Coordinates of C-alpha atoms in Angstrom, one line a residue:
X111 CA 12.8 -16.0 -23.3
X112 CA 12.1 -12.4 -24.4
X113 CA 12.4 -12.1 -28.1
X114 CA 11.9 -9.5 -30.8
X115 CA 9.3 -9.9 -33.4
X116 CA 8.2 -8.0 -36.5
X117 CA 6.2 -4.9 -35.9
X118 CA 2.4 -5.5 -35.5
X119 CA -0.6 -4.1 -33.8
X120 CA 0.6 -5.0 -30.3
X121 CA 3.6 -4.0 -28.3
X122 CA 3.9 -7.2 -26.4
X123 CA 2.4 -10.6 -27.2
X124 CA 2.3 -13.4 -24.6
X125 CA 1.6 -17.0 -25.6
X126 CA 1.5 -20.1 -23.4
X127 CA 3.3 -18.4 -20.5
X128 CA 4.0 -20.6 -17.6
X129 CA 6.1 -20.0 -14.5
X130 CA 7.2 -22.6 -12.0
X131 CA 9.3 -22.9 -8.9
X132 CA 10.8 -26.3 -8.7
X133 CA 8.0 -28.8 -9.1
X134 CA 5.3 -26.2 -8.4
X135 CA 3.5 -24.5 -11.2
X136 CA 2.6 -20.9 -10.3
X137 CA 1.0 -19.8 -13.5
X138 CA 0.2 -21.8 -16.7
X139 CA -1.4 -21.3 -20.2
X140 CA -1.4 -17.4 -20.1
X141 CA -2.1 -15.7 -23.5
X142 CA -2.5 -12.0 -23.6
X143 CA -1.6 -8.9 -25.7
X144 CA -0.5 -5.6 -24.3
X145 CA -1.4 -3.1 -27.0
X146 CA -0.3 0.5 -27.7
X147 CA -2.8 3.0 -26.4
X148 CA -4.8 0.5 -24.3
X149 CA -4.9 -0.7 -20.7
X150 CA -5.0 -4.4 -20.0
X151 CA -6.0 -5.0 -16.3
X152 CA -5.3 -8.2 -14.4
X153 CA -7.6 -8.8 -11.4
X154 CA -8.1 -11.7 -9.0
X155 CA -7.5 -12.8 -5.4
X156 CA -4.3 -12.3 -3.6
X157 CA -1.8 -15.0 -4.5
X158 CA -3.5 -15.8 -7.8
X159 CA -0.4 -15.2 -9.9
X160 CA -1.0 -11.7 -11.2
X161 CA 2.3 -10.2 -10.0
X162 CA 4.2 -13.2 -11.4
X163 CA 2.6 -12.6 -14.8
X164 CA 3.5 -8.9 -14.6
X165 CA 7.1 -9.6 -13.7
X166 CA 7.4 -12.1 -16.6
X167 CA 6.1 -9.5 -19.1
X168 CA 8.5 -6.9 -17.7
X169 CA 11.4 -9.4 -17.8
X170 CA 12.1 -9.1 -14.0
X171 CA 11.2 -12.6 -12.7
X172 CA 13.2 -13.7 -9.7
X173 CA 16.0 -16.1 -10.5
X174 CA 14.4 -19.0 -8.6
X175 CA 11.4 -18.9 -11.0
X176 CA 11.5 -20.8 -14.3
X177 CA 9.5 -19.4 -17.2
X178 CA 8.1 -21.1 -20.2
X179 CA 6.2 -20.2 -23.3
X180 CA 7.0 -17.0 -25.3
X181 CA 6.9 -13.2 -24.8
X182 CA 7.3 -11.3 -28.1
X183 CA 8.2 -7.6 -28.0
X184 CA 8.1 -5.2 -30.9
X185 CA 11.6 -4.0 -31.9
X186 CA 12.8 -0.9 -30.2
X187 CA 10.1 -1.1 -27.5
X188 CA 11.0 0.0 -24.0
X189 CA 9.3 -1.9 -21.2
X190 CA 9.3 -0.4 -17.7
X191 CA 8.0 -2.0 -14.5
X192 CA 6.6 -0.5 -11.3
X193 CA 6.6 -3.3 -8.7
X194 CA 4.1 -3.6 -5.8
X195 CA 6.8 -2.5 -3.3
X196 CA 7.5 0.5 -5.5
X197 CA 9.0 2.6 -2.8
X198 CA 11.8 0.2 -2.3
X199 CA 13.1 1.0 -5.8
X200 CA 14.1 4.5 -4.7
X201 CA 17.7 5.1 -3.9
X202 CA 17.7 6.0 -0.2
X203 CA 21.0 7.9 -0.4
X204 CA 20.0 10.3 -3.2
X205 CA 17.8 13.3 -3.2
X206 CA 14.7 13.0 -5.3
X207 CA 15.6 16.0 -7.6
X208 CA 19.1 14.5 -8.3
X209 CA 17.8 11.0 -9.2
X210 CA 14.9 12.3 -11.3
X211 CA 17.2 14.9 -13.0
X212 CA 19.7 12.2 -14.0
X213 CA 16.9 10.1 -15.6
X214 CA 15.4 12.9 -17.6
X215 CA 18.8 13.8 -18.9
X216 CA 19.7 10.2 -19.9
X217 CA 16.3 9.5 -21.6
X218 CA 15.6 13.0 -23.0
X219 CA 17.1 15.5 -25.4
X220 CA 18.7 18.2 -23.2
X221 CA 20.1 21.5 -24.7
X222 CA 23.8 21.7 -25.2
X223 CA 24.3 24.9 -23.3
X224 CA 24.8 24.3 -19.6
X225 CA 22.5 27.0 -18.3
X226 CA 19.7 26.0 -20.7
X227 CA 20.3 22.4 -19.8
X228 CA 20.0 23.1 -16.1
X229 CA 16.6 24.9 -16.6
X230 CA 15.4 22.2 -18.9
X231 CA 16.3 19.6 -16.4
X232 CA 14.5 21.5 -13.6
X233 CA 11.4 22.0 -15.7
X234 CA 11.2 18.3 -16.7
X235 CA 11.5 17.2 -13.0
X236 CA 8.7 19.7 -12.1
X237 CA 6.6 18.3 -14.9
X238 CA 7.1 14.7 -13.7
X239 CA 6.2 15.6 -10.1
X240 CA 3.1 17.5 -11.4
X241 CA 2.1 14.4 -13.5
X242 CA 2.0 12.2 -10.4
X243 CA 0.4 14.8 -8.2
X244 CA 3.3 15.8 -6.0
X245 CA 3.1 18.1 -4.2
X246 CA -0.3 19.9 -4.3
X247 CA 1.4 23.3 -3.7
X248 CA 3.6 24.3 -6.6
X249 CA 5.7 26.6 -4.5
X250 CA 6.9 23.7 -2.3
X251 CA 8.0 21.6 -5.2
X252 CA 11.6 22.9 -5.3
X253 CA 11.9 22.1 -1.5
X254 CA 10.6 18.6 -2.2
X255 CA 13.3 17.9 -4.7
X256 CA 16.0 18.3 -2.0
X257 CA 14.5 15.6 0.2
X258 CA 15.5 12.0 0.5
X259 CA 12.9 9.1 0.0
X260 CA 12.8 8.5 3.8
X261 CA 11.3 12.0 4.3
X262 CA 8.1 11.1 2.4
X263 CA 5.1 9.1 3.3
X264 CA 4.5 5.6 1.9
X265 CA 1.9 6.9 -0.6
X266 CA 4.1 9.7 -1.7
X267 CA 7.1 7.3 -2.2
X268 CA 4.9 5.2 -4.5
X269 CA 4.1 8.2 -6.7
X270 CA 7.8 9.2 -6.7
X271 CA 8.7 5.8 -7.9
X272 CA 6.1 6.2 -10.7
X273 CA 7.7 9.5 -11.6
X274 CA 11.1 7.7 -11.9
X275 CA 9.6 5.1 -14.2
X276 CA 7.9 7.8 -16.3
X277 CA 11.3 9.6 -16.7
X278 CA 12.5 6.6 -18.8
X279 CA 9.8 7.3 -21.4
X280 CA 8.6 3.7 -21.6
X281 CA 6.5 2.4 -24.5
X282 CA 5.0 -0.3 -22.3
X283 CA 4.4 0.3 -18.6
X284 CA 3.7 -2.6 -16.3
X285 CA 2.2 -1.5 -12.9
X286 CA 1.7 -3.8 -9.9
X287 CA -0.9 -2.3 -7.5
X288 CA 0.0 1.4 -8.2
X289 CA -2.8 2.6 -6.0
X290 CA -1.3 1.1 -2.8
X291 CA -1.2 3.6 0.0
X292 CA -3.1 6.3 -1.9
X293 CA -6.1 8.2 -0.5
X294 CA -9.2 8.5 -2.7
X295 CA -8.2 12.0 -4.1
X296 CA -4.7 10.9 -4.9
X297 CA -6.1 7.7 -6.5
X298 CA -8.2 9.8 -8.8
X299 CA -5.1 11.8 -9.8
X300 CA -3.3 8.5 -10.5
X301 CA -6.2 7.3 -12.7
X302 CA -6.0 10.6 -14.7
X303 CA -2.3 10.3 -15.1
X304 CA -2.5 6.7 -16.4
X305 CA -5.4 7.6 -18.7
X306 CA -3.2 10.4 -20.1
X307 CA -0.4 7.9 -20.8
X308 CA -2.9 5.6 -22.5
X309 CA -4.2 8.5 -24.6
X310 CA -0.7 9.3 -25.8
X311 CA -0.1 5.8 -27.0
X312 CA 1.6 4.1 -24.0
X313 CA 0.6 0.4 -23.6
X314 CA -0.3 -0.4 -19.9
X315 CA -0.5 -3.7 -18.1
X316 CA -2.1 -3.0 -14.8
X317 CA -2.4 -5.4 -11.8
X318 CA -4.9 -4.1 -9.2
X319 CA -7.3 -5.1 -6.4
X320 CA -8.9 -1.6 -6.8
X321 CA -12.2 -2.2 -8.5
X322 CA -12.7 1.5 -9.3
X323 CA -9.4 1.6 -11.2
X324 CA -10.3 -1.6 -13.0
X325 CA -13.7 -0.2 -14.0
X326 CA -12.4 3.3 -15.0
X327 CA -9.2 2.4 -16.8
X328 CA -9.4 -1.2 -18.0
X329 CA -10.0 -1.3 -21.7
X330 CA -9.6 -5.1 -21.4
X331 CA -9.9 -6.9 -18.0
X332 CA -8.7 -10.5 -17.4
X333 CA -9.4 -12.4 -14.2
X334 CA -6.7 -14.6 -12.8
X335 CA -7.3 -17.4 -10.4
X336 CA -5.0 -20.2 -9.3
X337 CA -2.4 -19.2 -11.8
X338 CA -4.8 -19.5 -14.8
X339 CA -6.6 -17.1 -16.9
X340 CA -10.4 -16.8 -16.7
X341 CA -12.7 -15.5 -19.4
X342 CA -12.3 -11.8 -20.4
X343 CA -15.0 -9.4 -19.3
X344 CA -15.7 -5.9 -20.2
X345 CA -15.3 -3.2 -17.5
X346 CA -18.5 -2.6 -15.7
X347 CA -19.8 -6.1 -16.3
X348 CA -17.2 -8.4 -14.7
X349 CA -16.1 -6.0 -12.0
X350 CA -18.8 -4.9 -9.6
X351 CA -18.5 -2.2 -7.0
X352 CA -19.9 -3.5 -3.7
X353 CA -22.9 -1.8 -2.4
X354 CA -22.0 1.0 0.1
X355 CA -21.6 -0.3 3.6
X356 CA -23.9 1.1 6.2
X357 CA -21.9 3.9 7.7
X358 CA -21.8 2.5 11.2
X359 CA -20.3 -0.6 12.7
X360 CA -23.3 -1.7 14.7
X361 CA -21.2 -2.0 17.9
X362 CA -22.2 -0.5 21.2
X363 CA -20.3 2.6 22.2
X364 CA -17.2 1.8 24.3
X365 CA -17.7 2.3 28.0
X366 CA -16.0 5.2 29.7
X367 CA -12.6 3.8 30.5
X368 CA -9.2 5.2 31.3
X369 CA -7.2 5.5 28.1
X370 CA -4.6 2.9 27.3
X371 CA -3.0 5.3 24.8
X372 CA -2.7 9.0 25.3
X373 CA -1.1 11.3 22.6
X374 CA -0.8 14.9 23.7
X375 CA 0.4 17.7 21.5
X376 CA 2.8 15.5 19.6
X377 CA 5.5 17.2 17.5
X378 CA 7.9 15.6 15.0
X379 CA 10.3 17.4 12.8
X380 CA 12.0 15.9 9.8
X381 CA 14.7 17.8 7.8
X382 CA 13.6 21.0 9.6
X383 CA 9.9 20.6 8.7
X384 CA 7.1 20.2 11.2
X385 CA 5.6 16.9 10.0
X386 CA 3.4 16.7 13.1
X387 CA 2.1 19.9 14.6
X388 CA 0.5 18.9 17.9
X389 CA -2.1 16.2 17.3
X390 CA -3.8 15.0 20.5
X391 CA -6.1 12.0 21.0
X392 CA -6.5 9.0 23.3
X393 CA -7.6 5.4 22.9
X394 CA -9.3 3.0 25.4
X395 CA -8.9 -0.7 25.8
X396 CA -10.9 -2.6 23.1
X397 CA -11.4 0.4 20.8
X398 CA -10.9 0.1 17.1
X399 CA -9.9 3.5 15.7
X400 CA -9.5 4.5 12.1
X401 CA -6.8 7.0 11.2
X402 CA -7.4 8.6 7.8
X403 CA -6.2 11.6 5.7
X404 CA -4.5 12.4 2.4
X405 CA -1.2 10.8 1.5
X406 CA 1.5 12.8 3.4
X407 CA -0.9 14.1 6.1
X408 CA 1.1 12.5 8.9
X409 CA -0.7 9.3 9.6
X410 CA 2.3 7.0 9.3
X411 CA 4.5 9.4 11.4
X412 CA 1.9 9.2 14.2
X413 CA 2.1 5.4 14.2
X414 CA 5.8 5.4 14.0
X415 CA 6.1 7.9 16.8
X416 CA 3.9 5.6 19.0
X417 CA 6.0 2.6 18.0
X418 CA 9.2 4.5 19.0
X419 CA 10.7 4.6 15.5
X420 CA 11.0 8.3 15.1
X421 CA 12.3 11.0 17.6
X422 CA 9.7 13.2 19.2
X423 CA 10.4 16.9 19.2
X424 CA 7.7 17.8 21.6
X425 CA 4.6 16.6 23.4
X426 CA 4.1 13.2 24.9
X427 CA 3.0 9.6 24.1
X428 CA 1.8 7.6 27.1
X429 CA 0.8 4.0 27.5
X430 CA -1.0 3.0 30.7
X431 CA 0.0 6.5 32.0
X432 CA 3.7 5.9 31.5
X433 CA 5.7 7.9 28.8
X434 CA 6.9 5.7 26.1
X435 CA 10.6 5.5 25.2
X436 CA 12.3 5.1 21.9
X437 CA 12.1 1.5 20.7
X438 CA 15.7 0.6 21.5
X439 CA 15.1 1.5 25.1
X440 CA 11.8 -0.4 25.6
X441 CA 11.5 -3.6 27.6
X442 CA 10.5 -6.9 25.9
X443 CA 7.2 -6.6 27.8
X444 CA 6.5 -3.2 26.3
X445 CA 7.6 -4.3 22.8
X446 CA 5.2 -7.2 23.1
X447 CA 2.4 -5.0 24.3
X448 CA 2.8 -2.5 21.4
X449 CA 3.1 -4.0 17.9
X450 CA 3.4 -2.2 14.6
X451 CA 2.6 -3.5 11.1
X452 CA 4.4 -1.2 8.7
X453 CA 3.2 -0.2 5.2
X454 CA 6.2 -1.6 3.3
X455 CA 6.1 -5.1 4.8
X456 CA 8.5 -6.9 2.5
X457 CA 11.5 -5.1 3.8
X458 CA 10.6 -6.2 7.3
X459 CA 11.1 -9.9 6.6
X460 CA 14.4 -11.8 6.3
X461 CA 14.6 -13.0 2.6
X462 CA 15.7 -16.6 3.2
X463 CA 13.8 -17.8 6.2
X464 CA 10.3 -19.5 5.9
X465 CA 7.4 -17.2 6.9
X466 CA 6.2 -19.7 9.6
X467 CA 9.6 -19.5 11.4
X468 CA 9.7 -15.7 11.3
X469 CA 6.2 -15.4 12.7
X470 CA 6.8 -18.0 15.5
X471 CA 10.1 -16.3 16.5
X472 CA 8.1 -13.3 17.7
X473 CA 6.3 -15.4 20.3
X474 CA 9.6 -17.1 21.3
X475 CA 11.5 -13.8 21.7
X476 CA 8.8 -11.6 23.3
X477 CA 6.7 -14.1 25.2
X478 CA 9.3 -16.8 26.0
X479 CA 7.0 -19.4 24.3
X480 CA 8.5 -22.8 23.7
X481 CA 9.5 -23.2 20.0
X482 CA 7.0 -26.1 19.3
X483 CA 4.1 -24.3 20.9
X484 CA 5.1 -21.0 19.1
X485 CA 5.1 -22.7 15.7
X486 CA 1.7 -24.3 16.3
X487 CA 0.3 -20.9 17.4
X488 CA 1.8 -19.1 14.5
X489 CA 0.4 -21.7 12.1
X490 CA -3.1 -21.3 13.6
X491 CA -3.0 -17.5 13.2
X492 CA -1.7 -17.7 9.7
X493 CA -4.4 -20.1 8.8
X494 CA -7.0 -17.7 10.3
X495 CA -5.6 -15.0 8.0
X496 CA -6.1 -17.2 4.9
X497 CA -2.6 -18.6 4.3
X498 CA -2.2 -22.3 3.5
X499 CA 0.2 -24.8 5.1
X500 CA 2.3 -24.7 1.9
X501 CA 2.4 -20.9 1.7
X502 CA 3.6 -20.4 5.3
X503 CA 6.6 -22.6 4.6
X504 CA 7.8 -20.4 1.7
X505 CA 10.3 -17.6 2.0
X506 CA 8.9 -14.0 1.5
X507 CA 9.7 -14.1 -2.2
X508 CA 7.3 -17.0 -2.6
X509 CA 4.3 -14.9 -1.4
X510 CA 2.4 -12.1 -3.1
X511 CA 2.2 -8.6 -1.6
X512 CA -1.2 -9.2 -0.1
X513 CA -0.2 -12.6 1.4
X514 CA 3.0 -11.1 2.9
X515 CA 0.9 -8.3 4.5
X516 CA -1.2 -10.9 6.2
X517 CA 1.9 -12.7 7.4
X518 CA 3.1 -9.4 8.9
X519 CA -0.2 -9.1 10.7
X520 CA 0.1 -12.6 12.0
X521 CA 3.7 -11.8 13.3
X522 CA 2.2 -8.9 15.3
X523 CA -0.8 -10.8 16.6
X524 CA 1.3 -13.8 17.8
X525 CA 2.9 -11.3 20.3
X526 CA -0.6 -10.9 21.9
X527 CA -0.4 -7.1 21.9
X528 CA -2.6 -4.8 23.9
X529 CA -2.1 -2.1 21.3
X530 CA -1.8 -2.9 17.6
X531 CA -0.7 -0.2 15.1
X532 CA -1.5 -1.0 11.5
X533 CA -0.4 1.0 8.5
X534 CA -2.4 0.2 5.4
X535 CA -3.1 -3.4 6.5
X536 CA -5.8 -3.9 3.8
X537 CA -3.7 -2.5 1.0
X538 CA -3.1 -5.0 -1.9
X539 CA -6.0 -7.3 -1.0
X540 CA -9.4 -7.7 -2.6
X541 CA -12.4 -6.1 -1.0
X542 CA -13.9 -9.2 0.5
X543 CA -10.6 -10.2 2.2
X544 CA -10.0 -6.7 3.4
X545 CA -13.4 -6.8 5.2
X546 CA -12.5 -10.3 6.7
X547 CA -9.2 -9.0 8.0
X548 CA -10.9 -6.0 9.7
X549 CA -13.6 -8.3 11.1
X550 CA -11.0 -10.6 12.6
X551 CA -9.2 -7.6 14.1
X552 CA -12.5 -6.2 15.5
X553 CA -13.2 -9.6 17.1
X554 CA -9.7 -9.4 18.8
X555 CA -10.5 -5.9 20.1
X556 CA -13.8 -7.2 21.6
X557 CA -12.6 -10.5 22.9
X558 CA -9.1 -9.7 24.1
X559 CA -9.5 -6.0 24.9
X560 CA -6.9 -5.1 22.3
X561 CA -6.7 -1.5 21.2
X562 CA -6.3 -1.1 17.4
X563 CA -5.2 2.0 15.6
X564 CA -5.4 1.4 11.9
X565 CA -4.3 4.0 9.3
X566 CA -5.7 3.5 5.8
X567 CA -7.3 5.0 2.8
X568 CA -10.1 2.5 2.3
X569 CA -12.9 4.5 4.0
X570 CA -15.7 2.1 3.0
X571 CA -14.0 -0.9 4.7
X572 CA -12.9 1.1 7.7
X573 CA -16.3 2.7 8.4
X574 CA -17.9 -0.7 8.6
X575 CA -15.8 -1.7 11.5
X576 CA -14.3 1.2 13.4
X577 CA -15.7 2.8 16.6
X578 CA -14.1 6.2 15.9
X579 CA -12.6 8.0 13.0
X580 CA -9.6 10.4 13.5
X581 CA -8.8 12.6 10.5
X582 CA -5.3 14.0 10.0
X583 CA -4.5 16.9 7.7
X584 CA -1.2 18.8 7.6
X585 CA 0.1 17.1 10.8
X586 CA -3.0 18.1 12.8
X587 CA -6.1 16.3 13.9
X588 CA -9.1 17.9 12.3
X589 CA -11.8 15.4 13.3
X590 CA -12.2 12.8 16.1
X591 CA -15.7 11.5 15.7
X592 CA -17.7 8.3 16.4
X593 CA -18.1 6.4 13.1
X594 CA -21.1 7.7 11.1
X595 CA -21.6 10.9 13.1
X596 CA -20.6 13.4 10.4
X597 CA -22.8 16.4 11.3
X598 CA -19.7 18.3 12.6
X599 CA -17.3 16.9 10.0
X600 CA -14.5 19.2 8.9
X601 CA -14.1 20.2 5.2
X602 CA -11.2 17.7 5.0
X603 CA -13.4 14.8 6.1
X604 CA -16.2 15.9 3.8
X605 CA -13.7 15.8 0.8
X606 CA -12.4 12.4 1.8
X607 CA -15.9 11.0 2.1
X608 CA -17.0 12.4 -1.2
X609 CA -13.9 11.2 -3.0
X610 CA -14.4 7.7 -1.7
X611 CA -18.1 7.6 -2.7
X612 CA -19.4 7.5 0.9
X613 CA -23.0 8.8 1.2
X614 CA -23.3 12.6 1.9
X615 CA -22.7 13.9 5.4
X616 CA -25.6 13.4 7.6
X617 CA -27.0 10.4 5.8
X618 CA -26.6 6.7 6.2
X619 CA -26.4 4.3 3.2
X620 CA -29.1 1.7 2.9
X621 CA -27.9 -1.6 4.1
X622 CA -29.6 -3.6 1.4

């Protein structure tokens, strides 16, 4: 399907692209050009076919999908692909420095002398990490290169995956939701890095739900809906940033109740480093709490500690006044009461079983629900989350990243948890759908008394729904404030609010 053509203005020319799975047409009639020194951005709702188009251009379509049409590539052009689940492309058994060093050596021009080659390799690895904004402190970079992928946060792994792709020196770079799991400050660094690539002649095909990235980077923007291309529109005309939400949720303050969850001076060490340095907070029944902070601040580790997935070096985590054990030692009742939706959801599903069966199995195993009733309940929840009867009968590979994230949320909700832990649950979905998901979860908190702790970087969406905001920085809690009450905000929170375009501290955005 991918063929070479004579040199021309564009690096990649797509004509009449179609992709089908059996009798189902996923995308059809796609024409586009990915040009050197320009960014072509694909936008549209979750499940529209954007990722399928990107995979076809990169030549990495799954085997069960059948392409049609033509994709013509200039001779000698190197095409690289950063998938939506980018962190899964990292080798879990290799240190970051070793894997990056190997790539820069293969794709670069290292000196012949061993000592000079070693320094050249180290300098190039440092340059790649700097380019993707890792880490902020230069003196820690050498320590970072000795870590394994599992020792980084989800957002950091995404940027590390981008560094690995950049090490191959691609002429065309296809990126699928590269801002997933990034805070506003890191997202701006990503925009600057991609703009630098464009300015140096790299052709970029970008899939995103992030309207800011589309507006700032997209030289050409194409809207995809139901697998078909919609009219082109210029950045700033077809993509509109929503008006700022009023910085409060409108809910009454929670009554004074005994905490369902109590975290006290929690400490977690990974590879000898203090990842969590004593954060303490509590959560009452029915509370919706936002957990925010820069990528790598410790948000995911807090959630994983509560879920029993990482060992605790000190402090306590209590649920209903009882210390929580590691996951393997928890009862079925406790596992049902506390559910965790992880950031990299695709790896949490079995690849060959339909989504409906996997969601229903949670109710069968944790609640003892009869299979027929469990399947009906699972179908109802999946429908509430915007998945069609056809989509829920597909295996995970048949769903987009945003659709699969909603399926993971349904799998947790069908357990009827009293405490739900969500890591980047609105990542990879458009703004309207993100707000709908948070509204549904807020309704569950109010109606069923469920406690929700949601870690995320989308401050605008979170602030419209949460009761409280907890800010994490360097493994510590710097703020624990009712939503909208920023008069005592720390410098960390002020930076996050400013970077995400939230009105200045002490003011409330107009609601109209």
